[in-house]
């Protein structure tokens, strides 16, 4: 028996060996090692494939060099930021917090690098495979994607296991005691488990911060290069996509790797970690406050006879890692199935079946875990709800953006009426497409809540992401195929090679749409979980360390201050809501501007090169790729600073000046705006892109028609929305929430001034 | 002394004559009569001006006929809807509710008609004035605008005074007693004053419903005609704006009157009424619950010695009407100043000075009222805060959309990079422009709250709108000048006439930007007031008629149901927030589609006419204007049904299925999304429109250049955002909130099913 939560006397107790179920950590630990070894093996298998002709090798070399240069430069900026923030954490809190933060940052960076490395190995080799057969191309591309998928899941889980092992005393209920520290007049009182919650939150914050940099920097890079290459190449010079004469071609292909691969890897690692840690943080608070009546209600949903004790505590704490371990193992099996299945006739079918296998096995594994644990099946239902909601939201992303369905086909048709109406219609399509995903999110919120209160919401978020290894693998092979196509065109290989890679790419787009649904849905849920954790820790700890009535989201404003004076909390919450809802708009505006300003500089450079040296256009001399690469890289790095700064600074400013309630409102407001904007941007951009592709297939006049011209305008508008703004918004809200969670104790409860 | 609030026994008491200050109603009553008589006089003075040539008379006849046909057809649709909903209110509640609803609807319709009538009288006469001098043109146009401004304020105030007189027993604290009624198992228990709150809310609901129809129907009409006329006329046939050969020219000019004049009139009447009634509803609840500790805190902010009693009650209740009466009188003086000032050299200066005079006099009148009333100066500060915040938000609307400032000039420049990048930049500009207005709103919220809690927020909203007569007058003269320019071109008058009307129009745009700031700011504040009223009435009445702890916004979720069971209120509030934040997106999407689909049909018709009859292009035969008018009208009426239906139905559905807490979340979510979207749409559209105008003035290549082509695309995207979506969103959130307020008692407190 551990001490009661209400008892905050310094106390220590020998831990009862039979109570300690922390050995459960072996399961996720072993699975993460398996995933990382397999990723290494897949990478080796990719590298063993032939690279093709000298020209292909050369092109691959340029792309790899460009991608490495950019990501190393980005890493340098991140390293400085991360070092500084870690130092701040060390000074303000504890050394463990700083170490966990650095670990999270490092692993997130590693995920980006590993994925980008594998992708830039796989691209030319996929082209070479495509010279032989479609099946060979698929094998290389999918292996490359799997490296990323397995690394993301493996690194995230390994890191969390490592935090538990390194700082085991912080998570051991038998060592429950208070540490106090004073600094700058701020009193830091922490029960050990609560300090553990802070440490694991810092781990997540590190991962999120790096992911934001990767997504924003990479997103601006890739779309600026893409837009500029298209604007001058296709529209002004009338040369095809990926034409080797276009000075921005290499930059465009580098962009696929740093944005769509590196950015995506860091992004999904961050989502995955955020979803897991919000369960862990809540579990820690549940144990500490287990005698509080409201907390008891939540514990009751877990169906543990006798409530939380040091033994069932371990089951609860480690359950998220075991479940995502199960999901990772399931994904591993599904990846092997896809990789080594004999047929290559129906690739889309195989990929879909693989995804389904991973989802079903994850559900089975979760069921088995719940069955054998002292917990009831509610967690299983919550995870299942997450899986279903993720798939459903993914379906609607596909429905609104794929040319196999009505909305995008109609948008293609409307392109005949000119660019103005078609862009307006594309925006309308994006806005309309918020309907079903949001209803699904709302229904899943209610369902998850009924099963397990806010803890249920956190488990549902985790459920959506539990087989992330599979979704990332499938998501990543698309950009590899895209790059392979670029290399095929640039190396002037026979057209059937490009046809094969294009087919591969097209299938990737469909499966990627599902991945996007998961990303948005899980971001919303994980943020809810993080906000709930924030409210528990910020308001719960604040009003009187663990008060009888812990306020939760939606109930964030008692109208009296602790000393009984009437207080205008309502106003601060409202102001926080309104300001929070504004931040995603300003953030998005800065990203769009980052893309178009960088693209503008690049357009000038391309025009300059074509003008200065006519031999580039005639194909006699090579364009100066490197200048284009360095302009784009500079733009990406330069333009990511302000949006990233906003993401980090605003929760800080609101918290410091207006207090914890206002910050709670701010986070909820940000979440509400970001969900809608992310769906709107993702689907509007996706539909406009695919409407262009549909026209290029020969519909409504085909290439060169007026409809095609209009659709290119639509694509230019939609591209930054889809690939830069949408995914970055997902990270923004999680990062702001986790920053609030980590720094909560620094903020005053009410504004320092005035009433 | 009236009975105590907690005492709900049937009781009556002779009212003490010296306590009844209801004679204060004489002030707003007299001012509203003055405003209406002046409006009539201005209208007569407009009609007395000469109409000009036969061709001008003919054109004016066409425009008037088109506008009347559309507005009568729209009125028919509205009349049926309004009759049905009124009948429902009669059955569900009381006959007084239905009558007040009909009155509100009728006055809102009347405002639209009076304004449109005056504008279609003034347009050709302004042209005729412009043939003589700039000053004559200004006199007619501004007189036409003043008819609208004075009518809006006069009708709104007169209607409210009428409700108080007609149903005086509902507002008399001396007759405080309970009426009970059972219907469909719903128990309707109402203290008389609370019934009075319901009746006055129904009045506001009527005004809002009609305003939504007017704004959405008129907005689709005007932008569809504008877009189609431009697409075929300017881009395909290369004929100038308002060319008489263009079959859609008359429809375009009709649109200015039904959308920018009729829609605007109903819209601002609705905002004005909404802001006033949220103060009145709160005042009624404050009196009824005056012994409740939380309510007492709010009453304390009014500084009445001895608290609320039947005498001070009257001062509080009638204060909003007296204050807006003062605002209307101040506007009347300012209008007379502008109309009869001798100089015409610096029109912009005179208009601005007039607006400032109105604002300052309103503040002075409010100060004097507060000084002589038993209330302290807090109400004055709140009104002043509203005036300042409105002007500040207006300034930022102007800053982001006017070509005299950097943002729109830079956008013009970016048009040189082609339509794709320029539309993306226009969107970014709109998103970025949310920053300052939202910060001002948040600061004003906190300020208002500190002065007077949620009642302060309502007074601040009312403050922003208190001199609405002035802002509407200035807003309306712009479209009149626009129409006058159209008639000048169509009647082939000498170019200096068009130059004069264009100058008039350009000045109108600047002053209109300020009006837009007021519209958005006041919509946000009035909605907050309405939501607060909803929470007081829905949750306050629900949990136990007027419980000691009335929950308010921001504190909407006790975690226990009345019978003590744990309940997932948090989940319903969250789900409500998420779904509420989605509705403005879907609503906006439907409006954009309404515009582009209607424009698409119209484009086909114009092309058909040019093709079928080549004599139209050569000017030998007149185009078939009426077909274009009827297609546009049909589109406007047809496409307004679904968005209007969504606005009415969604609060109903959420309330009925998920209960009152979920509906509270829904309204807050809707408000948050709508504020951002409305600012984004308004400023993005305004900037793209003005960027085009700036290029047409000869910058960056001028007319016919590539930048100009790109800016036309931007304008096509921006037009529906600015003139259809933005203003309609303002009404949407108020209408949803007032519907919730009226129907609250029908909804279950918690969902009927489940936990």
CSV table of C-alpha atoms in Angstrom, one decimal, chain A residues 278-541:
chain,number,residue,atom,x,y,z
A,278,UNK,CA,-1.3,12.7,-22.5
A,279,UNK,CA,-2.5,9.3,-21.3
A,280,UNK,CA,0.6,8.9,-19.1
A,281,UNK,CA,0.2,12.4,-17.6
A,282,UNK,CA,-3.4,11.8,-16.8
A,283,UNK,CA,-2.7,8.4,-15.3
A,284,UNK,CA,-0.1,10.0,-13.0
A,285,UNK,CA,-2.6,12.6,-11.9
A,286,UNK,CA,-5.3,10.0,-11.4
A,287,UNK,CA,-3.0,8.0,-9.1
A,288,UNK,CA,-2.0,11.1,-7.1
A,289,UNK,CA,-5.6,12.3,-6.8
A,290,UNK,CA,-7.2,8.9,-6.6
A,291,UNK,CA,-9.1,9.8,-3.4
A,292,UNK,CA,-10.7,12.8,-4.9
A,293,UNK,CA,-14.3,12.1,-5.7
A,294,UNK,CA,-14.1,13.3,-9.3
A,295,UNK,CA,-10.9,11.4,-9.9
A,296,UNK,CA,-12.6,8.4,-8.4
A,297,UNK,CA,-15.3,8.6,-11.0
A,298,UNK,CA,-12.7,8.4,-13.7
A,299,UNK,CA,-10.8,5.6,-12.0
A,300,UNK,CA,-14.2,3.7,-11.8
A,301,UNK,CA,-14.4,3.7,-15.6
A,302,UNK,CA,-11.3,1.5,-15.6
A,303,UNK,CA,-13.2,-1.2,-13.8
A,304,UNK,CA,-10.3,-2.0,-11.4
A,305,UNK,CA,-11.7,-3.8,-8.4
A,306,UNK,CA,-10.5,-1.9,-5.4
A,307,UNK,CA,-9.4,1.1,-7.4
A,308,UNK,CA,-5.9,2.3,-8.0
A,309,UNK,CA,-3.2,0.8,-5.9
A,310,UNK,CA,0.6,0.5,-6.5
A,311,UNK,CA,0.1,-2.6,-8.6
A,312,UNK,CA,-2.8,-1.5,-10.8
A,313,UNK,CA,-1.1,1.8,-11.1
A,314,UNK,CA,1.7,0.2,-13.1
A,315,UNK,CA,-0.8,-1.6,-15.3
A,316,UNK,CA,-2.5,1.7,-16.1
A,317,UNK,CA,0.8,3.7,-16.5
A,318,UNK,CA,2.4,1.2,-18.9
A,319,UNK,CA,-0.8,0.3,-20.8
A,320,UNK,CA,-0.3,3.0,-23.4
A,321,UNK,CA,3.2,1.8,-24.2
A,322,UNK,CA,2.1,-1.9,-24.3
A,323,UNK,CA,-0.8,-0.9,-26.6
A,324,UNK,CA,1.3,1.1,-29.0
A,325,UNK,CA,3.9,-1.6,-28.8
A,326,UNK,CA,1.1,-4.0,-30.0
A,327,UNK,CA,0.3,-1.6,-32.7
A,328,UNK,CA,3.9,-1.4,-33.8
A,329,UNK,CA,4.2,-5.1,-33.8
A,330,UNK,CA,1.0,-5.4,-35.8
A,331,UNK,CA,2.3,-2.9,-38.3
A,332,UNK,CA,5.6,-4.8,-38.5
A,333,UNK,CA,3.7,-7.9,-39.5
A,334,UNK,CA,1.6,-6.0,-42.0
A,335,UNK,CA,4.7,-4.4,-43.5
A,336,UNK,CA,6.3,-7.8,-43.9
A,337,UNK,CA,3.1,-9.0,-45.6
A,338,UNK,CA,3.1,-6.2,-48.1
A,339,UNK,CA,6.8,-6.4,-48.7
A,340,UNK,CA,7.0,-10.1,-49.3
A,341,UNK,CA,3.6,-10.9,-50.8
A,342,UNK,CA,4.0,-12.4,-54.2
A,343,UNK,CA,1.5,-10.5,-56.3
A,344,UNK,CA,2.0,-7.1,-57.8
A,345,UNK,CA,-1.2,-7.0,-59.8
A,346,UNK,CA,-3.3,-5.0,-57.4
A,347,UNK,CA,-1.0,-2.8,-55.4
A,348,UNK,CA,-3.7,-0.6,-54.1
A,349,UNK,CA,-5.5,-3.6,-52.8
A,350,UNK,CA,-2.4,-5.0,-51.1
A,351,UNK,CA,-1.6,-1.7,-49.4
A,352,UNK,CA,-5.2,-1.4,-48.2
A,353,UNK,CA,-5.2,-4.9,-47.0
A,354,UNK,CA,-2.0,-4.3,-45.2
A,355,UNK,CA,-3.4,-1.3,-43.5
A,356,UNK,CA,-6.5,-3.2,-42.5
A,357,UNK,CA,-4.4,-6.1,-41.2
A,358,UNK,CA,-2.4,-3.7,-39.1
A,359,UNK,CA,-5.6,-2.1,-37.7
A,360,UNK,CA,-7.3,-5.3,-36.9
A,361,UNK,CA,-4.2,-6.9,-35.3
A,362,UNK,CA,-3.8,-3.7,-33.2
A,363,UNK,CA,-7.3,-4.0,-32.0
A,364,UNK,CA,-6.8,-7.7,-31.2
A,365,UNK,CA,-3.6,-7.0,-29.3
A,366,UNK,CA,-5.3,-4.3,-27.3
A,367,UNK,CA,-8.2,-6.6,-26.5
A,368,UNK,CA,-5.8,-9.3,-25.3
A,369,UNK,CA,-3.9,-6.8,-23.2
A,370,UNK,CA,-7.1,-5.5,-21.6
A,371,UNK,CA,-8.4,-9.0,-21.1
A,372,UNK,CA,-5.3,-10.1,-19.2
A,373,UNK,CA,-4.8,-6.9,-17.3
A,374,UNK,CA,-6.8,-5.8,-14.2
A,375,UNK,CA,-8.4,-3.1,-16.4
A,376,UNK,CA,-11.7,-3.7,-18.0
A,377,UNK,CA,-12.5,-3.5,-21.7
A,378,UNK,CA,-13.3,0.2,-21.7
A,379,UNK,CA,-9.7,1.0,-22.9
A,380,UNK,CA,-10.2,-1.5,-25.7
A,381,UNK,CA,-13.4,0.3,-26.7
A,382,UNK,CA,-11.7,3.7,-26.6
A,383,UNK,CA,-8.8,2.5,-28.8
A,384,UNK,CA,-11.3,0.8,-31.2
A,385,UNK,CA,-13.2,4.1,-31.4
A,386,UNK,CA,-10.0,5.9,-32.3
A,387,UNK,CA,-9.2,3.4,-35.0
A,388,UNK,CA,-12.7,3.7,-36.5
A,389,UNK,CA,-12.9,7.4,-36.2
A,390,UNK,CA,-9.4,7.7,-37.9
A,391,UNK,CA,-10.5,5.5,-40.8
A,392,UNK,CA,-13.8,7.4,-41.1
A,393,UNK,CA,-12.1,10.8,-41.2
A,394,UNK,CA,-9.6,9.4,-43.6
A,395,UNK,CA,-12.4,8.3,-45.9
A,396,UNK,CA,-13.8,11.7,-46.0
A,397,UNK,CA,-10.4,13.3,-46.8
A,398,UNK,CA,-10.3,10.9,-49.7
A,399,UNK,CA,-13.9,11.5,-50.7
A,400,UNK,CA,-13.3,15.2,-51.0
A,401,UNK,CA,-9.9,15.2,-52.7
A,402,UNK,CA,-9.9,12.1,-54.9
A,403,UNK,CA,-10.8,12.3,-58.6
A,404,UNK,CA,-12.8,9.0,-58.2
A,405,UNK,CA,-15.5,10.9,-56.3
A,406,UNK,CA,-17.9,13.7,-57.3
A,407,UNK,CA,-16.6,16.8,-55.5
A,408,UNK,CA,-13.2,16.9,-57.2
A,409,UNK,CA,-14.6,15.9,-60.6
A,410,UNK,CA,-17.1,18.8,-60.3
A,411,UNK,CA,-14.3,21.1,-59.3
A,412,UNK,CA,-12.4,20.1,-62.4
A,413,UNK,CA,-15.4,20.9,-64.5
A,414,UNK,CA,-15.8,24.3,-62.9
A,415,UNK,CA,-12.2,25.1,-64.0
A,416,UNK,CA,-13.8,25.7,-67.4
A,417,UNK,CA,-15.3,28.9,-66.0
A,418,UNK,CA,-11.9,30.4,-65.3
A,419,UNK,CA,-9.5,30.6,-62.4
A,420,UNK,CA,-11.5,33.1,-60.3
A,421,UNK,CA,-14.6,30.9,-59.9
A,422,UNK,CA,-12.6,27.7,-59.7
A,423,UNK,CA,-10.5,29.0,-56.7
A,424,UNK,CA,-13.6,30.2,-55.0
A,425,UNK,CA,-15.2,26.8,-55.5
A,426,UNK,CA,-12.1,25.1,-54.3
A,427,UNK,CA,-12.3,27.1,-51.1
A,428,UNK,CA,-15.9,26.3,-50.8
A,429,UNK,CA,-15.2,22.6,-51.2
A,430,UNK,CA,-12.6,22.8,-48.4
A,431,UNK,CA,-15.0,24.6,-46.1
A,432,UNK,CA,-17.8,22.2,-46.8
A,433,UNK,CA,-15.5,19.3,-46.2
A,434,UNK,CA,-15.2,20.2,-42.5
A,435,UNK,CA,-18.8,18.9,-42.0
A,436,UNK,CA,-18.3,15.1,-41.7
A,437,UNK,CA,-14.9,15.0,-40.1
A,438,UNK,CA,-16.0,17.4,-37.4
A,439,UNK,CA,-19.2,15.5,-36.7
A,440,UNK,CA,-17.1,12.3,-36.4
A,441,UNK,CA,-14.7,14.1,-34.0
A,442,UNK,CA,-17.6,15.3,-31.9
A,443,UNK,CA,-19.3,11.9,-31.8
A,444,UNK,CA,-16.0,10.2,-31.0
A,445,UNK,CA,-15.4,12.8,-28.2
A,446,UNK,CA,-18.7,12.0,-26.7
A,447,UNK,CA,-18.2,8.3,-27.1
A,448,UNK,CA,-14.7,8.4,-25.6
A,449,UNK,CA,-15.9,10.5,-22.8
A,450,UNK,CA,-18.7,8.2,-21.9
A,451,UNK,CA,-16.3,5.2,-21.9
A,452,UNK,CA,-13.6,6.9,-19.8
A,453,UNK,CA,-14.1,10.6,-19.3
A,454,UNK,CA,-11.1,12.7,-20.4
A,455,UNK,CA,-8.8,9.7,-20.0
A,456,UNK,CA,-11.0,8.0,-22.6
A,457,UNK,CA,-10.4,10.9,-25.0
A,458,UNK,CA,-6.7,10.5,-24.5
A,459,UNK,CA,-6.8,6.8,-25.1
A,460,UNK,CA,-8.9,7.4,-28.3
A,461,UNK,CA,-6.2,9.7,-29.6
A,462,UNK,CA,-3.7,7.1,-28.9
A,463,UNK,CA,-5.8,4.5,-30.6
A,464,UNK,CA,-5.9,6.5,-33.8
A,465,UNK,CA,-2.1,6.6,-33.9
A,466,UNK,CA,-1.3,3.2,-32.5
A,467,UNK,CA,-0.4,1.6,-35.8
A,468,UNK,CA,1.5,4.7,-37.0
A,469,UNK,CA,4.4,2.6,-38.3
A,470,UNK,CA,2.0,1.3,-41.0
A,471,UNK,CA,0.5,4.7,-41.9
A,472,UNK,CA,3.9,6.4,-42.1
A,473,UNK,CA,5.3,3.6,-44.3
A,474,UNK,CA,2.4,4.0,-46.7
A,475,UNK,CA,2.6,7.8,-46.6
A,476,UNK,CA,6.3,7.9,-47.2
A,477,UNK,CA,6.5,5.7,-50.2
A,478,UNK,CA,4.5,8.2,-52.2
A,479,UNK,CA,7.1,11.0,-52.2
A,480,UNK,CA,9.8,8.4,-53.0
A,481,UNK,CA,7.8,7.3,-56.0
A,482,UNK,CA,7.4,11.0,-56.9
A,483,UNK,CA,11.2,11.5,-56.7
A,484,UNK,CA,11.8,8.4,-58.7
A,485,UNK,CA,9.6,9.8,-61.4
A,486,UNK,CA,11.5,13.1,-61.3
A,487,UNK,CA,14.8,11.2,-61.8
A,488,UNK,CA,13.3,9.2,-64.6
A,489,UNK,CA,12.4,12.4,-66.5
A,490,UNK,CA,15.6,14.2,-65.7
A,491,UNK,CA,17.7,11.2,-66.7
A,492,UNK,CA,15.7,11.0,-69.9
A,493,UNK,CA,14.7,7.4,-69.4
A,494,UNK,CA,12.1,5.7,-71.7
A,495,UNK,CA,8.5,6.9,-71.0
A,496,UNK,CA,7.3,3.6,-69.6
A,497,UNK,CA,9.6,4.1,-66.6
A,498,UNK,CA,7.9,7.3,-65.8
A,499,UNK,CA,4.5,5.7,-66.3
A,500,UNK,CA,5.4,3.0,-63.8
A,501,UNK,CA,6.5,5.5,-61.2
A,502,UNK,CA,3.5,7.7,-61.8
A,503,UNK,CA,1.2,4.7,-61.3
A,504,UNK,CA,3.0,4.1,-58.0
A,505,UNK,CA,2.7,7.7,-57.0
A,506,UNK,CA,-1.0,7.8,-57.8
A,507,UNK,CA,-1.7,4.9,-55.6
A,508,UNK,CA,0.3,6.6,-52.9
A,509,UNK,CA,-1.9,9.6,-53.0
A,510,UNK,CA,-5.0,7.6,-52.2
A,511,UNK,CA,-3.4,5.9,-49.2
A,512,UNK,CA,-1.8,9.2,-48.1
A,513,UNK,CA,-5.3,10.8,-47.9
A,514,UNK,CA,-6.2,8.3,-45.2
A,515,UNK,CA,-3.0,9.1,-43.4
A,516,UNK,CA,-4.0,12.8,-43.4
A,517,UNK,CA,-7.3,12.0,-41.8
A,518,UNK,CA,-5.4,10.2,-39.1
A,519,UNK,CA,-3.1,13.1,-38.6
A,520,UNK,CA,-5.9,15.7,-38.2
A,521,UNK,CA,-8.1,13.5,-36.1
A,522,UNK,CA,-5.3,12.4,-33.8
A,523,UNK,CA,-4.0,16.0,-33.5
A,524,UNK,CA,-7.4,17.2,-32.3
A,525,UNK,CA,-7.8,14.3,-29.8
A,526,UNK,CA,-4.2,14.5,-28.6
A,527,UNK,CA,-4.6,18.2,-28.0
A,528,UNK,CA,-7.8,17.6,-26.0
A,529,UNK,CA,-5.8,15.2,-23.9
A,530,UNK,CA,-3.0,17.7,-23.5
A,531,UNK,CA,-5.3,20.5,-22.6
A,532,UNK,CA,-7.1,18.3,-20.1
A,533,UNK,CA,-3.7,17.4,-18.6
A,534,UNK,CA,-2.9,21.1,-18.5
A,535,UNK,CA,-6.1,21.9,-16.7
A,536,UNK,CA,-5.6,19.1,-14.2
A,537,UNK,CA,-2.0,20.2,-13.5
A,538,UNK,CA,-2.4,24.0,-13.7
A,539,UNK,CA,-5.8,24.6,-12.1
A,540,UNK,CA,-5.9,21.4,-10.0
A,541,UNK,CA,-2.4,22.1,-8.5
